[in-house]
XYZ file of C-alpha atoms in Angstrom:
262
model
C 31.243 -38.290 12.259
C 34.061 -38.550 15.195
C 34.445 -35.317 17.440
C 38.148 -35.220 16.242
C 37.294 -35.729 12.684
C 34.565 -32.669 13.056
C 37.343 -30.608 14.641
C 39.509 -31.112 11.593
C 36.990 -29.964 8.901
C 35.792 -27.220 11.376
C 39.614 -25.998 11.714
C 40.182 -26.453 7.676
C 36.926 -24.459 6.697
C 37.821 -21.593 9.092
C 41.413 -21.600 7.816
C 40.287 -21.221 4.422
C 37.303 -18.733 4.696
C 38.555 -15.106 3.543
C 39.523 -12.623 5.801
C 36.335 -10.016 5.964
C 36.958 -8.438 9.656
C 37.603 -5.272 9.864
C 40.259 -4.200 12.871
C 39.485 -7.771 14.292
C 37.543 -7.658 17.215
C 39.962 -5.626 19.420
C 39.588 -2.804 16.939
C 35.921 -2.429 16.844
C 35.723 -2.870 20.643
C 38.208 0.284 20.989
C 36.317 2.322 18.524
C 33.229 1.436 20.094
C 34.185 2.389 23.444
C 35.809 5.576 22.542
C 32.654 6.647 20.945
C 30.846 5.836 24.502
C 32.963 7.763 26.575
C 31.649 11.126 24.072
C 28.360 10.816 24.184
C 26.084 13.360 25.571
C 23.597 12.211 28.175
C 20.536 12.625 25.786
C 22.627 10.612 23.419
C 23.229 8.103 25.944
C 19.970 7.557 27.074
C 18.715 6.798 23.302
C 21.514 4.692 22.599
C 20.740 2.617 25.798
C 16.757 2.557 24.681
C 17.656 1.246 21.306
C 20.212 -1.358 22.533
C 18.068 -2.321 25.531
C 20.775 -1.618 27.988
C 23.738 -3.233 26.705
C 26.742 -1.396 25.519
C 27.523 -0.449 22.168
C 31.015 -2.628 22.620
C 28.656 -5.612 23.318
C 27.194 -5.488 19.179
C 30.520 -3.924 17.965
C 31.729 -7.325 16.284
C 27.770 -8.893 15.954
C 27.673 -7.926 12.071
C 31.371 -9.533 11.221
C 29.074 -12.864 12.449
C 25.539 -12.097 11.366
C 26.814 -10.951 7.541
C 27.554 -14.897 6.927
C 24.149 -15.834 8.224
C 21.185 -16.297 5.697
C 18.715 -13.164 7.469
C 21.728 -10.634 6.949
C 23.431 -12.247 4.198
C 22.159 -8.853 2.446
C 24.869 -6.870 4.363
C 28.098 -8.677 2.954
C 29.423 -6.005 0.913
C 28.543 -3.288 3.510
C 32.073 -3.756 5.511
C 34.017 -2.312 2.918
C 34.163 0.264 -0.370
C 36.560 -0.817 -3.140
C 38.975 2.287 -4.796
C 41.041 0.173 -7.108
C 44.693 1.537 -8.098
C 44.600 4.901 -9.977
C 41.138 5.157 -9.227
C 39.951 8.293 -7.965
C 36.993 8.297 -5.029
C 34.868 9.898 -6.660
C 35.023 7.674 -9.641
C 35.320 4.376 -7.811
C 32.503 2.169 -9.380
C 29.620 1.419 -7.069
C 28.668 -2.093 -5.666
C 25.150 -2.929 -6.689
C 24.928 -4.808 -3.503
C 25.706 -1.464 -1.390
C 29.191 -0.403 0.141
C 30.249 0.400 3.672
C 29.650 3.996 2.976
C 26.182 3.896 1.499
C 25.285 1.735 4.722
C 26.746 4.321 6.981
C 24.394 6.708 5.102
C 21.086 4.327 5.095
C 21.628 3.482 8.686
C 21.507 7.302 9.716
C 18.229 7.917 7.680
C 16.685 5.218 9.259
C 17.501 5.896 12.924
C 16.168 9.472 12.523
C 12.834 8.342 10.057
C 9.928 8.961 12.874
C 8.114 6.065 11.010
C 10.888 3.299 11.251
C 9.965 0.762 13.913
C 12.054 0.131 16.930
C 13.130 -2.906 15.118
C 14.388 -1.269 12.329
C 16.197 1.619 14.605
C 17.813 -1.314 16.700
C 19.163 -2.723 13.468
C 20.311 0.192 12.276
C 22.169 1.018 15.370
C 24.250 -2.057 15.586
C 25.135 -2.038 11.877
C 26.277 1.369 12.531
C 27.984 0.831 15.546
C 30.391 -1.573 13.494
C 30.464 0.050 9.901
C 31.728 3.309 10.983
C 34.681 1.220 12.622
C 34.879 -0.434 9.027
C 35.788 2.662 6.795
C 38.582 3.228 9.249
C 40.403 0.052 8.491
C 42.267 0.920 5.499
C 42.461 -2.081 3.472
C 38.548 -1.716 3.796
C 38.928 0.889 0.961
C 41.382 -1.388 -1.104
C 41.442 -2.916 -4.507
C 38.289 -4.827 -5.703
C 40.944 -6.848 -7.660
C 42.864 -8.046 -4.662
C 39.582 -8.417 -2.319
C 41.240 -5.795 -0.118
C 44.401 -7.125 -0.093
C 43.097 -10.609 1.103
C 44.944 -11.757 -2.116
C 48.146 -10.025 -1.388
C 50.338 -13.033 0.100
C 52.766 -11.109 2.731
C 54.841 -12.885 5.511
C 54.452 -11.431 9.463
C 57.497 -12.306 11.487
C 57.990 -14.726 8.799
C 54.763 -16.518 8.762
C 52.499 -16.830 5.729
C 49.721 -14.287 5.996
C 47.942 -11.634 3.616
C 47.865 -7.652 3.509
C 44.149 -7.696 4.967
C 44.811 -10.250 7.751
C 47.672 -8.490 8.764
C 45.682 -5.001 8.987
C 42.888 -6.475 10.686
C 44.605 -7.985 14.080
C 48.523 -8.564 13.499
C 49.613 -4.973 13.535
C 46.708 -3.876 15.995
C 48.098 -6.629 18.634
C 51.408 -6.176 18.215
C 51.592 -2.503 18.545
C 50.357 -2.451 22.184
C 48.896 -5.620 24.301
C 46.071 -3.670 25.596
C 42.650 -4.393 26.319
C 39.915 -2.059 24.639
C 39.651 -0.017 27.845
C 43.351 0.304 27.961
C 43.082 1.388 23.963
C 41.076 4.043 25.204
C 42.832 5.313 28.268
C 45.744 5.528 26.141
C 44.758 7.274 22.913
C 41.610 9.080 23.513
C 43.505 12.364 24.656
C 42.653 14.852 21.650
C 42.217 18.207 22.714
C 38.754 19.751 21.866
C 40.401 21.686 18.686
C 41.949 18.763 17.514
C 38.731 16.736 18.197
C 36.980 19.309 16.134
C 39.189 18.956 13.379
C 38.665 15.053 13.519
C 35.145 14.961 13.292
C 34.846 17.642 11.303
C 34.082 16.985 7.117
C 31.444 14.576 5.925
C 31.568 10.513 5.894
C 32.982 10.669 2.314
C 35.631 12.302 3.407
C 36.599 10.136 6.245
C 36.170 7.283 3.897
C 38.831 8.849 1.235
C 41.161 9.507 4.071
C 41.197 5.742 4.313
C 41.569 5.367 1.058
C 44.645 7.336 0.732
C 46.133 5.287 3.836
C 45.234 2.504 2.037
C 46.843 3.386 -1.117
C 50.196 4.080 0.616
C 49.856 0.614 2.310
C 49.844 -1.038 -1.130
C 52.993 1.319 -2.354
C 54.752 0.161 0.449
C 53.770 -3.221 1.150
C 54.462 -5.263 -2.333
C 53.568 -8.963 -3.012
C 55.950 -10.901 -0.899
C 56.823 -8.336 1.726
C 58.062 -9.875 5.282
C 56.676 -7.620 7.647
C 57.975 -7.004 11.320
C 59.162 -4.718 13.744
C 60.073 -1.888 11.478
C 56.161 -2.057 9.551
C 54.669 -2.374 13.303
C 56.304 0.684 14.229
C 55.588 2.599 10.979
C 52.385 1.758 11.381
C 51.129 1.783 15.067
C 50.598 5.671 14.938
C 48.382 5.320 12.064
C 46.262 2.531 13.538
C 45.928 4.886 16.653
C 44.901 7.587 14.855
C 42.298 5.695 13.219
C 40.841 3.906 15.733
C 40.312 7.319 17.278
C 38.963 8.904 14.341
C 36.244 6.031 14.110
C 35.342 6.483 17.811
C 34.957 10.326 17.820
C 33.272 9.981 14.530
C 30.592 7.603 15.324
C 30.057 9.521 18.608
C 29.614 12.790 16.756
C 27.264 11.215 14.357
C 25.088 9.850 17.361
C 25.124 13.230 18.934
C 24.060 14.850 15.894
C 20.969 12.295 15.633
C 19.717 12.160 19.050
C 20.724 15.550 21.066
C 19.059 18.703 19.856
C 21.692 20.816 22.091
C 24.700 19.211 20.464
């Protein structure tokens, strides 16, 4: 195949692939970097050992690619938990292949199991860093009927898009043109009291919060909406909160696991 034809076919295939990314790369990097800033010394040592010296940011987006490879295809459904319209979180039908909330709990079990191998724990760590970010992207708590907003056609500043993709990256990048370190520097300013409130509750409580935000997004963004400046202004503070929440909660889970004095 000629190079230009190969490039054309690859571009078409990429464009046709449904969006499965949560927050896009930027959001996951921000979540992981915020978490790193809140690890205790003992936790940082444990994490550094498991990741062999590489940052959590280095691995923050790994699962989005890995889930599309044969060895890790079993994780494809681990990026989201579907809550359909009018459905209570507690009544949502479980996905037999697993979901984001179950995945987080399973990785925590692996990490604290003394009988698990180093390789098992390293993989669990890589998955955990990503999926905690996933549950804070509200559309990953969206409806199964529209694939978390992937089938809700909207426009973003006049260009064809879908609701899920807009929340993955478009609003994030339109809200602030920052790198992940700048994001952390600007939003990671919670007081000790605010941080205690953020990390309180359970993994299910955190997922419920995201599901509630998703319900509001659906209400305010019907099919065919043309999102622009008003929506960027409306939702950027929510995204800031969700990225901060995800980072602080990831650090809290890891500190609880690895630091007996935490």
